[in-house]
């Protein structure tokens, strides 16, 4: 049986020797010659009906060889028979909802918070004609109705790193398909399909690409579920550009090494942050009490490179003091990124719902990169201790005092395990 690191390097490259090339080729064609128009028509029909390939690609909205190689490689890593790539993570989420709910006439979704703020907002908006019930893991079964087409979860959760038992959710969902957002864990640390998930979603923009220079999304699933996803992709035009497919495929070769190295740094930083007087709550699956169900070793192969923490003062002031760590949304890049979910990624989630799901207003989310952990710690320690330079000079002297006066009375220390 081929091991993960080997699959990451060699997946999706089976045809390169026949092509006489070593590096992954990029096919930028928007259209393809069709000498036999009747044969081309049959190919178009097959692709429009959800086939993975046909006698001719016909047109790049229907099929692209570069993207198809990336899909084959990720399917091998996730242990599924197929994957379908899209132009962004949100395009992928949208396609799953359309395929599982709209095309089946079951316009009800059950979701477990917290999930990525964009996904939460999409499900709450009613834009796709679906109604969403938010439930705890224990309530999933009770929330399902005959009209339920999909259950949506994310683990580790964005942004507070909550862990949930995928097999338990699948059991409660019964015949209803479950979508697991696997962006934080990546296939290096977790394979949700092995625990019964129907759809395994990735924002490929994050760890799969890994360098902050590509936008894309992908869904791993069985071939029977891939067909409808391809139909949605073709009809809506939510295609992944070939250059994006190339960059994410190239990123897979180093994915295990990047995840493992970043995970080591995150584990060390989480322990230090937990002991720092400038922090309150610190969340990382490696910390004591963070994995009460014992999922690491059973479902997860490691705690991952994402962590979150609250600060004793205005989180904006802390972020402004950072000099090495980049204040930006997104995650999974080679450099370390920090963001304030309540202000950015989860801004469109109602405050009461966000707080109730264990995401306090003062939480910061840290995506640990590949820098030396001592340099990252020096930056964090300086910022948390009020010794920052640079960005902090832009703050007026009364800004932090205003935050403390207006917010300290309302701040509630979150519960570590929930």
PDB file of C-alpha atoms in Angstrom, residues 148-362:
ATOM      1  CA  UNK A 148     -33.108  17.588   4.921  1.00  0.00           C
ATOM      2  CA  UNK A 149     -30.620  17.168   2.103  1.00  0.00           C
ATOM      3  CA  UNK A 150     -27.339  17.848   3.883  1.00  0.00           C
ATOM      4  CA  UNK A 151     -25.545  18.024   7.239  1.00  0.00           C
ATOM      5  CA  UNK A 152     -22.603  20.444   7.390  1.00  0.00           C
ATOM      6  CA  UNK A 153     -19.766  20.283   9.927  1.00  0.00           C
ATOM      7  CA  UNK A 154     -16.154  21.396  10.192  1.00  0.00           C
ATOM      8  CA  UNK A 155     -13.508  19.748  12.340  1.00  0.00           C
ATOM      9  CA  UNK A 156     -11.195  21.072  13.616  1.00  0.00           C
ATOM     10  CA  UNK A 157     -13.627  23.958  13.612  1.00  0.00           C
ATOM     11  CA  UNK A 158     -12.933  27.400  12.247  1.00  0.00           C
ATOM     12  CA  UNK A 159     -11.897  29.392  14.213  1.00  0.00           C
ATOM     13  CA  UNK A 160     -11.896  27.872  17.732  1.00  0.00           C
ATOM     14  CA  UNK A 161     -10.479  24.401  16.901  1.00  0.00           C
ATOM     15  CA  UNK A 162     -13.418  22.459  18.343  1.00  0.00           C
ATOM     16  CA  UNK A 163     -13.182  18.763  17.526  1.00  0.00           C
ATOM     17  CA  UNK A 164     -16.148  16.547  16.730  1.00  0.00           C
ATOM     18  CA  UNK A 165     -16.523  12.863  16.094  1.00  0.00           C
ATOM     19  CA  UNK A 166     -17.302  12.496  12.387  1.00  0.00           C
ATOM     20  CA  UNK A 167     -18.542   8.913  12.683  1.00  0.00           C
ATOM     21  CA  UNK A 168     -20.936   9.951  15.455  1.00  0.00           C
ATOM     22  CA  UNK A 169     -22.354  12.772  13.311  1.00  0.00           C
ATOM     23  CA  UNK A 170     -22.744  10.400  10.361  1.00  0.00           C
ATOM     24  CA  UNK A 171     -24.597   7.926  12.575  1.00  0.00           C
ATOM     25  CA  UNK A 172     -26.981  10.647  13.782  1.00  0.00           C
ATOM     26  CA  UNK A 173     -27.503  11.875  10.220  1.00  0.00           C
ATOM     27  CA  UNK A 174     -28.711   8.466   9.059  1.00  0.00           C
ATOM     28  CA  UNK A 175     -29.377   8.534   5.313  1.00  0.00           C
ATOM     29  CA  UNK A 176     -28.652  12.258   5.009  1.00  0.00           C
ATOM     30  CA  UNK A 177     -25.242  12.989   3.440  1.00  0.00           C
ATOM     31  CA  UNK A 178     -22.681  14.738   5.622  1.00  0.00           C
ATOM     32  CA  UNK A 179     -20.236  17.358   4.357  1.00  0.00           C
ATOM     33  CA  UNK A 180     -17.054  17.782   6.412  1.00  0.00           C
ATOM     34  CA  UNK A 181     -14.872  20.825   5.845  1.00  0.00           C
ATOM     35  CA  UNK A 182     -11.389  19.329   6.121  1.00  0.00           C
ATOM     36  CA  UNK A 183      -9.460  22.520   5.370  1.00  0.00           C
ATOM     37  CA  UNK A 184      -7.769  22.822   8.777  1.00  0.00           C
ATOM     38  CA  UNK A 185      -6.720  19.174   9.016  1.00  0.00           C
ATOM     39  CA  UNK A 186      -5.877  18.477   5.351  1.00  0.00           C
ATOM     40  CA  UNK A 187      -5.698  14.875   4.114  1.00  0.00           C
ATOM     41  CA  UNK A 188      -2.353  14.634   5.905  1.00  0.00           C
ATOM     42  CA  UNK A 189      -4.072  14.559   9.301  1.00  0.00           C
ATOM     43  CA  UNK A 190      -7.635  13.428   8.616  1.00  0.00           C
ATOM     44  CA  UNK A 191      -9.701  11.563   6.015  1.00  0.00           C
ATOM     45  CA  UNK A 192     -13.395  12.183   6.760  1.00  0.00           C
ATOM     46  CA  UNK A 193     -14.615   9.807   4.044  1.00  0.00           C
ATOM     47  CA  UNK A 194     -13.061   6.934   5.981  1.00  0.00           C
ATOM     48  CA  UNK A 195     -15.434   7.818   8.833  1.00  0.00           C
ATOM     49  CA  UNK A 196     -18.551   7.977   6.682  1.00  0.00           C
ATOM     50  CA  UNK A 197     -18.594  11.543   5.337  1.00  0.00           C
ATOM     51  CA  UNK A 198     -20.186  11.845   1.891  1.00  0.00           C
ATOM     52  CA  UNK A 199     -18.455  15.074   0.896  1.00  0.00           C
ATOM     53  CA  UNK A 200     -14.975  16.163   2.011  1.00  0.00           C
ATOM     54  CA  UNK A 201     -14.465  19.849   1.335  1.00  0.00           C
ATOM     55  CA  UNK A 202     -11.214  21.803   1.076  1.00  0.00           C
ATOM     56  CA  UNK A 203     -10.510  25.425   0.479  1.00  0.00           C
ATOM     57  CA  UNK A 204      -7.518  24.666  -1.714  1.00  0.00           C
ATOM     58  CA  UNK A 205      -6.447  28.274  -1.293  1.00  0.00           C
ATOM     59  CA  UNK A 206      -5.098  27.279   2.105  1.00  0.00           C
ATOM     60  CA  UNK A 207      -2.812  24.309   2.795  1.00  0.00           C
ATOM     61  CA  UNK A 208      -3.176  22.546  -0.561  1.00  0.00           C
ATOM     62  CA  UNK A 209      -1.719  25.487  -2.468  1.00  0.00           C
ATOM     63  CA  UNK A 210       0.264  26.445   0.591  1.00  0.00           C
ATOM     64  CA  UNK A 211       1.917  29.637  -0.613  1.00  0.00           C
ATOM     65  CA  UNK A 212      -0.851  32.238  -0.616  1.00  0.00           C
ATOM     66  CA  UNK A 213      -0.879  32.564  -4.406  1.00  0.00           C
ATOM     67  CA  UNK A 214      -3.814  30.485  -5.661  1.00  0.00           C
ATOM     68  CA  UNK A 215      -7.593  30.518  -5.186  1.00  0.00           C
ATOM     69  CA  UNK A 216      -9.516  27.264  -5.444  1.00  0.00           C
ATOM     70  CA  UNK A 217     -11.785  24.721  -3.795  1.00  0.00           C
ATOM     71  CA  UNK A 218     -12.256  20.986  -4.125  1.00  0.00           C
ATOM     72  CA  UNK A 219     -14.688  18.306  -2.969  1.00  0.00           C
ATOM     73  CA  UNK A 220     -13.612  14.680  -2.523  1.00  0.00           C
ATOM     74  CA  UNK A 221     -16.391  12.103  -2.730  1.00  0.00           C
ATOM     75  CA  UNK A 222     -17.573   8.897  -4.370  1.00  0.00           C
ATOM     76  CA  UNK A 223     -18.085   8.973  -8.131  1.00  0.00           C
ATOM     77  CA  UNK A 224     -21.873   8.749  -7.723  1.00  0.00           C
ATOM     78  CA  UNK A 225     -21.816  12.087  -5.903  1.00  0.00           C
ATOM     79  CA  UNK A 226     -19.176  13.638  -8.160  1.00  0.00           C
ATOM     80  CA  UNK A 227     -21.411  13.531 -11.232  1.00  0.00           C
ATOM     81  CA  UNK A 228     -23.985  16.030  -9.911  1.00  0.00           C
ATOM     82  CA  UNK A 229     -21.170  18.276  -8.673  1.00  0.00           C
ATOM     83  CA  UNK A 230     -19.666  18.339 -12.176  1.00  0.00           C
ATOM     84  CA  UNK A 231     -23.084  19.169 -13.610  1.00  0.00           C
ATOM     85  CA  UNK A 232     -23.372  22.121 -11.239  1.00  0.00           C
ATOM     86  CA  UNK A 233     -19.845  23.241 -12.102  1.00  0.00           C
ATOM     87  CA  UNK A 234     -20.550  23.146 -15.830  1.00  0.00           C
ATOM     88  CA  UNK A 235     -23.889  24.939 -15.598  1.00  0.00           C
ATOM     89  CA  UNK A 236     -22.725  27.654 -13.207  1.00  0.00           C
ATOM     90  CA  UNK A 237     -19.242  28.053 -14.675  1.00  0.00           C
ATOM     91  CA  UNK A 238     -17.592  27.720 -11.249  1.00  0.00           C
ATOM     92  CA  UNK A 239     -14.502  26.197 -12.840  1.00  0.00           C
ATOM     93  CA  UNK A 240     -10.947  26.161 -11.525  1.00  0.00           C
ATOM     94  CA  UNK A 241      -8.432  27.886 -13.795  1.00  0.00           C
ATOM     95  CA  UNK A 242      -5.727  25.507 -15.091  1.00  0.00           C
ATOM     96  CA  UNK A 243      -2.994  27.568 -13.451  1.00  0.00           C
ATOM     97  CA  UNK A 244      -4.812  27.141 -10.126  1.00  0.00           C
ATOM     98  CA  UNK A 245      -5.014  23.397 -10.707  1.00  0.00           C
ATOM     99  CA  UNK A 246      -1.304  23.312 -11.472  1.00  0.00           C
ATOM    100  CA  UNK A 247      -0.326  25.309  -8.373  1.00  0.00           C
ATOM    101  CA  UNK A 248      -2.452  23.213  -6.017  1.00  0.00           C
ATOM    102  CA  UNK A 249      -1.211  19.964  -7.596  1.00  0.00           C
ATOM    103  CA  UNK A 250       2.381  21.149  -7.193  1.00  0.00           C
ATOM    104  CA  UNK A 251       1.583  22.089  -3.589  1.00  0.00           C
ATOM    105  CA  UNK A 252       0.510  18.540  -2.764  1.00  0.00           C
ATOM    106  CA  UNK A 253       4.073  17.255  -3.160  1.00  0.00           C
ATOM    107  CA  UNK A 254       5.257  19.217  -0.123  1.00  0.00           C
ATOM    108  CA  UNK A 255       1.933  19.194   1.782  1.00  0.00           C
ATOM    109  CA  UNK A 256       2.930  16.483   4.328  1.00  0.00           C
ATOM    110  CA  UNK A 257       6.239  18.175   5.094  1.00  0.00           C
ATOM    111  CA  UNK A 258       4.660  21.613   5.452  1.00  0.00           C
ATOM    112  CA  UNK A 259       1.815  20.410   7.661  1.00  0.00           C
ATOM    113  CA  UNK A 260       4.087  18.369   9.913  1.00  0.00           C
ATOM    114  CA  UNK A 261       6.584  21.223  10.347  1.00  0.00           C
ATOM    115  CA  UNK A 262       3.898  23.855  10.982  1.00  0.00           C
ATOM    116  CA  UNK A 263       2.164  21.497  13.408  1.00  0.00           C
ATOM    117  CA  UNK A 264       5.334  21.187  15.495  1.00  0.00           C
ATOM    118  CA  UNK A 265       5.570  24.954  15.696  1.00  0.00           C
ATOM    119  CA  UNK A 266       1.893  25.349  16.595  1.00  0.00           C
ATOM    120  CA  UNK A 267       2.120  22.770  19.369  1.00  0.00           C
ATOM    121  CA  UNK A 268       5.075  24.577  20.918  1.00  0.00           C
ATOM    122  CA  UNK A 269       3.475  28.007  20.587  1.00  0.00           C
ATOM    123  CA  UNK A 270       0.175  26.795  22.039  1.00  0.00           C
ATOM    124  CA  UNK A 271       1.936  25.547  25.178  1.00  0.00           C
ATOM    125  CA  UNK A 272       3.800  28.821  25.602  1.00  0.00           C
ATOM    126  CA  UNK A 273       0.725  30.944  24.960  1.00  0.00           C
ATOM    127  CA  UNK A 274      -1.237  28.954  27.542  1.00  0.00           C
ATOM    128  CA  UNK A 275       1.316  30.011  30.149  1.00  0.00           C
ATOM    129  CA  UNK A 276       1.588  33.642  29.073  1.00  0.00           C
ATOM    130  CA  UNK A 277       0.018  36.280  31.359  1.00  0.00           C
ATOM    131  CA  UNK A 278      -1.195  38.239  28.345  1.00  0.00           C
ATOM    132  CA  UNK A 279      -3.554  35.509  27.127  1.00  0.00           C
ATOM    133  CA  UNK A 280      -6.830  34.150  28.428  1.00  0.00           C
ATOM    134  CA  UNK A 281      -8.291  31.171  26.594  1.00  0.00           C
ATOM    135  CA  UNK A 282      -5.911  29.220  24.347  1.00  0.00           C
ATOM    136  CA  UNK A 283      -7.276  26.609  21.945  1.00  0.00           C
ATOM    137  CA  UNK A 284      -5.211  23.897  20.234  1.00  0.00           C
ATOM    138  CA  UNK A 285      -6.043  20.181  20.114  1.00  0.00           C
ATOM    139  CA  UNK A 286      -2.711  19.327  21.749  1.00  0.00           C
ATOM    140  CA  UNK A 287      -3.535  21.165  24.989  1.00  0.00           C
ATOM    141  CA  UNK A 288      -4.834  19.322  28.061  1.00  0.00           C
ATOM    142  CA  UNK A 289      -8.597  18.850  27.930  1.00  0.00           C
ATOM    143  CA  UNK A 290      -8.893  19.882  24.271  1.00  0.00           C
ATOM    144  CA  UNK A 291      -9.640  16.369  22.993  1.00  0.00           C
ATOM    145  CA  UNK A 292     -12.041  14.790  25.497  1.00  0.00           C
ATOM    146  CA  UNK A 293     -13.285  12.196  22.998  1.00  0.00           C
ATOM    147  CA  UNK A 294      -9.770  10.983  22.200  1.00  0.00           C
ATOM    148  CA  UNK A 295     -10.043  11.763  18.502  1.00  0.00           C
ATOM    149  CA  UNK A 296      -6.326  12.316  17.998  1.00  0.00           C
ATOM    150  CA  UNK A 297      -4.951   8.924  17.073  1.00  0.00           C
ATOM    151  CA  UNK A 298      -8.399   7.613  16.193  1.00  0.00           C
ATOM    152  CA  UNK A 299      -9.736  10.176  13.726  1.00  0.00           C
ATOM    153  CA  UNK A 300      -6.958  12.750  13.563  1.00  0.00           C
ATOM    154  CA  UNK A 301      -3.304  11.916  13.016  1.00  0.00           C
ATOM    155  CA  UNK A 302      -2.174  15.100  14.753  1.00  0.00           C
ATOM    156  CA  UNK A 303      -3.401  18.368  16.289  1.00  0.00           C
ATOM    157  CA  UNK A 304      -2.651  20.569  13.281  1.00  0.00           C
ATOM    158  CA  UNK A 305      -1.060  23.958  12.743  1.00  0.00           C
ATOM    159  CA  UNK A 306      -4.002  26.222  13.617  1.00  0.00           C
ATOM    160  CA  UNK A 307      -4.555  27.692  17.067  1.00  0.00           C
ATOM    161  CA  UNK A 308      -6.638  30.423  18.679  1.00  0.00           C
ATOM    162  CA  UNK A 309      -6.379  32.550  21.792  1.00  0.00           C
ATOM    163  CA  UNK A 310      -7.946  35.473  23.580  1.00  0.00           C
ATOM    164  CA  UNK A 311      -5.930  38.392  24.912  1.00  0.00           C
ATOM    165  CA  UNK A 312      -6.153  40.344  28.147  1.00  0.00           C
ATOM    166  CA  UNK A 313      -6.383  43.628  26.254  1.00  0.00           C
ATOM    167  CA  UNK A 314      -7.772  44.860  22.954  1.00  0.00           C
ATOM    168  CA  UNK A 315      -6.826  42.178  20.380  1.00  0.00           C
ATOM    169  CA  UNK A 316      -6.455  44.898  17.762  1.00  0.00           C
ATOM    170  CA  UNK A 317      -3.677  46.489  19.817  1.00  0.00           C
ATOM    171  CA  UNK A 318      -1.898  43.161  20.123  1.00  0.00           C
ATOM    172  CA  UNK A 319      -2.072  42.549  16.370  1.00  0.00           C
ATOM    173  CA  UNK A 320      -0.765  46.032  15.622  1.00  0.00           C
ATOM    174  CA  UNK A 321       2.374  45.331  17.660  1.00  0.00           C
ATOM    175  CA  UNK A 322       3.307  42.240  15.663  1.00  0.00           C
ATOM    176  CA  UNK A 323       6.272  42.728  13.349  1.00  0.00           C
ATOM    177  CA  UNK A 324       6.985  39.294  11.860  1.00  0.00           C
ATOM    178  CA  UNK A 325       3.545  37.676  11.824  1.00  0.00           C
ATOM    179  CA  UNK A 326       1.321  38.914   9.009  1.00  0.00           C
ATOM    180  CA  UNK A 327      -2.121  40.295   9.982  1.00  0.00           C
ATOM    181  CA  UNK A 328      -4.323  38.845   7.238  1.00  0.00           C
ATOM    182  CA  UNK A 329      -7.222  36.497   6.619  1.00  0.00           C
ATOM    183  CA  UNK A 330      -6.684  33.068   5.054  1.00  0.00           C
ATOM    184  CA  UNK A 331      -4.421  30.372   6.445  1.00  0.00           C
ATOM    185  CA  UNK A 332      -2.180  27.456   5.593  1.00  0.00           C
ATOM    186  CA  UNK A 333       0.579  29.497   3.976  1.00  0.00           C
ATOM    187  CA  UNK A 334       4.315  29.096   4.529  1.00  0.00           C
ATOM    188  CA  UNK A 335       4.254  32.328   6.537  1.00  0.00           C
ATOM    189  CA  UNK A 336       2.365  32.793   9.797  1.00  0.00           C
ATOM    190  CA  UNK A 337      -0.926  34.697   9.580  1.00  0.00           C
ATOM    191  CA  UNK A 338      -3.144  36.131  12.314  1.00  0.00           C
ATOM    192  CA  UNK A 339      -6.680  37.505  12.138  1.00  0.00           C
ATOM    193  CA  UNK A 340      -9.551  38.617  14.366  1.00  0.00           C
ATOM    194  CA  UNK A 341     -12.549  36.412  13.445  1.00  0.00           C
ATOM    195  CA  UNK A 342     -15.238  38.617  15.002  1.00  0.00           C
ATOM    196  CA  UNK A 343     -14.013  41.523  12.889  1.00  0.00           C
ATOM    197  CA  UNK A 344     -13.218  39.635   9.692  1.00  0.00           C
ATOM    198  CA  UNK A 345     -13.882  35.981   8.772  1.00  0.00           C
ATOM    199  CA  UNK A 346     -16.900  35.645  11.070  1.00  0.00           C
ATOM    200  CA  UNK A 347     -18.127  39.233  10.934  1.00  0.00           C
ATOM    201  CA  UNK A 348     -21.353  38.242   9.138  1.00  0.00           C
ATOM    202  CA  UNK A 349     -22.249  35.595  11.739  1.00  0.00           C
ATOM    203  CA  UNK A 350     -24.670  37.118  14.287  1.00  0.00           C
ATOM    204  CA  UNK A 351     -22.862  38.022  17.517  1.00  0.00           C
ATOM    205  CA  UNK A 352     -25.128  35.925  19.723  1.00  0.00           C
ATOM    206  CA  UNK A 353     -24.729  32.860  17.503  1.00  0.00           C
ATOM    207  CA  UNK A 354     -20.976  33.330  17.276  1.00  0.00           C
ATOM    208  CA  UNK A 355     -20.601  33.666  21.046  1.00  0.00           C
ATOM    209  CA  UNK A 356     -22.894  30.702  21.701  1.00  0.00           C
ATOM    210  CA  UNK A 357     -20.750  28.486  19.454  1.00  0.00           C
ATOM    211  CA  UNK A 358     -17.633  29.240  21.490  1.00  0.00           C
ATOM    212  CA  UNK A 359     -16.130  32.080  19.485  1.00  0.00           C
ATOM    213  CA  UNK A 360     -15.753  35.102  21.798  1.00  0.00           C
ATOM    214  CA  UNK A 361     -15.340  38.627  20.464  1.00  0.00           C
ATOM    215  CA  UNK A 362     -11.722  38.811  21.611  1.00  0.00           C
TER     216      UNK A 362
END
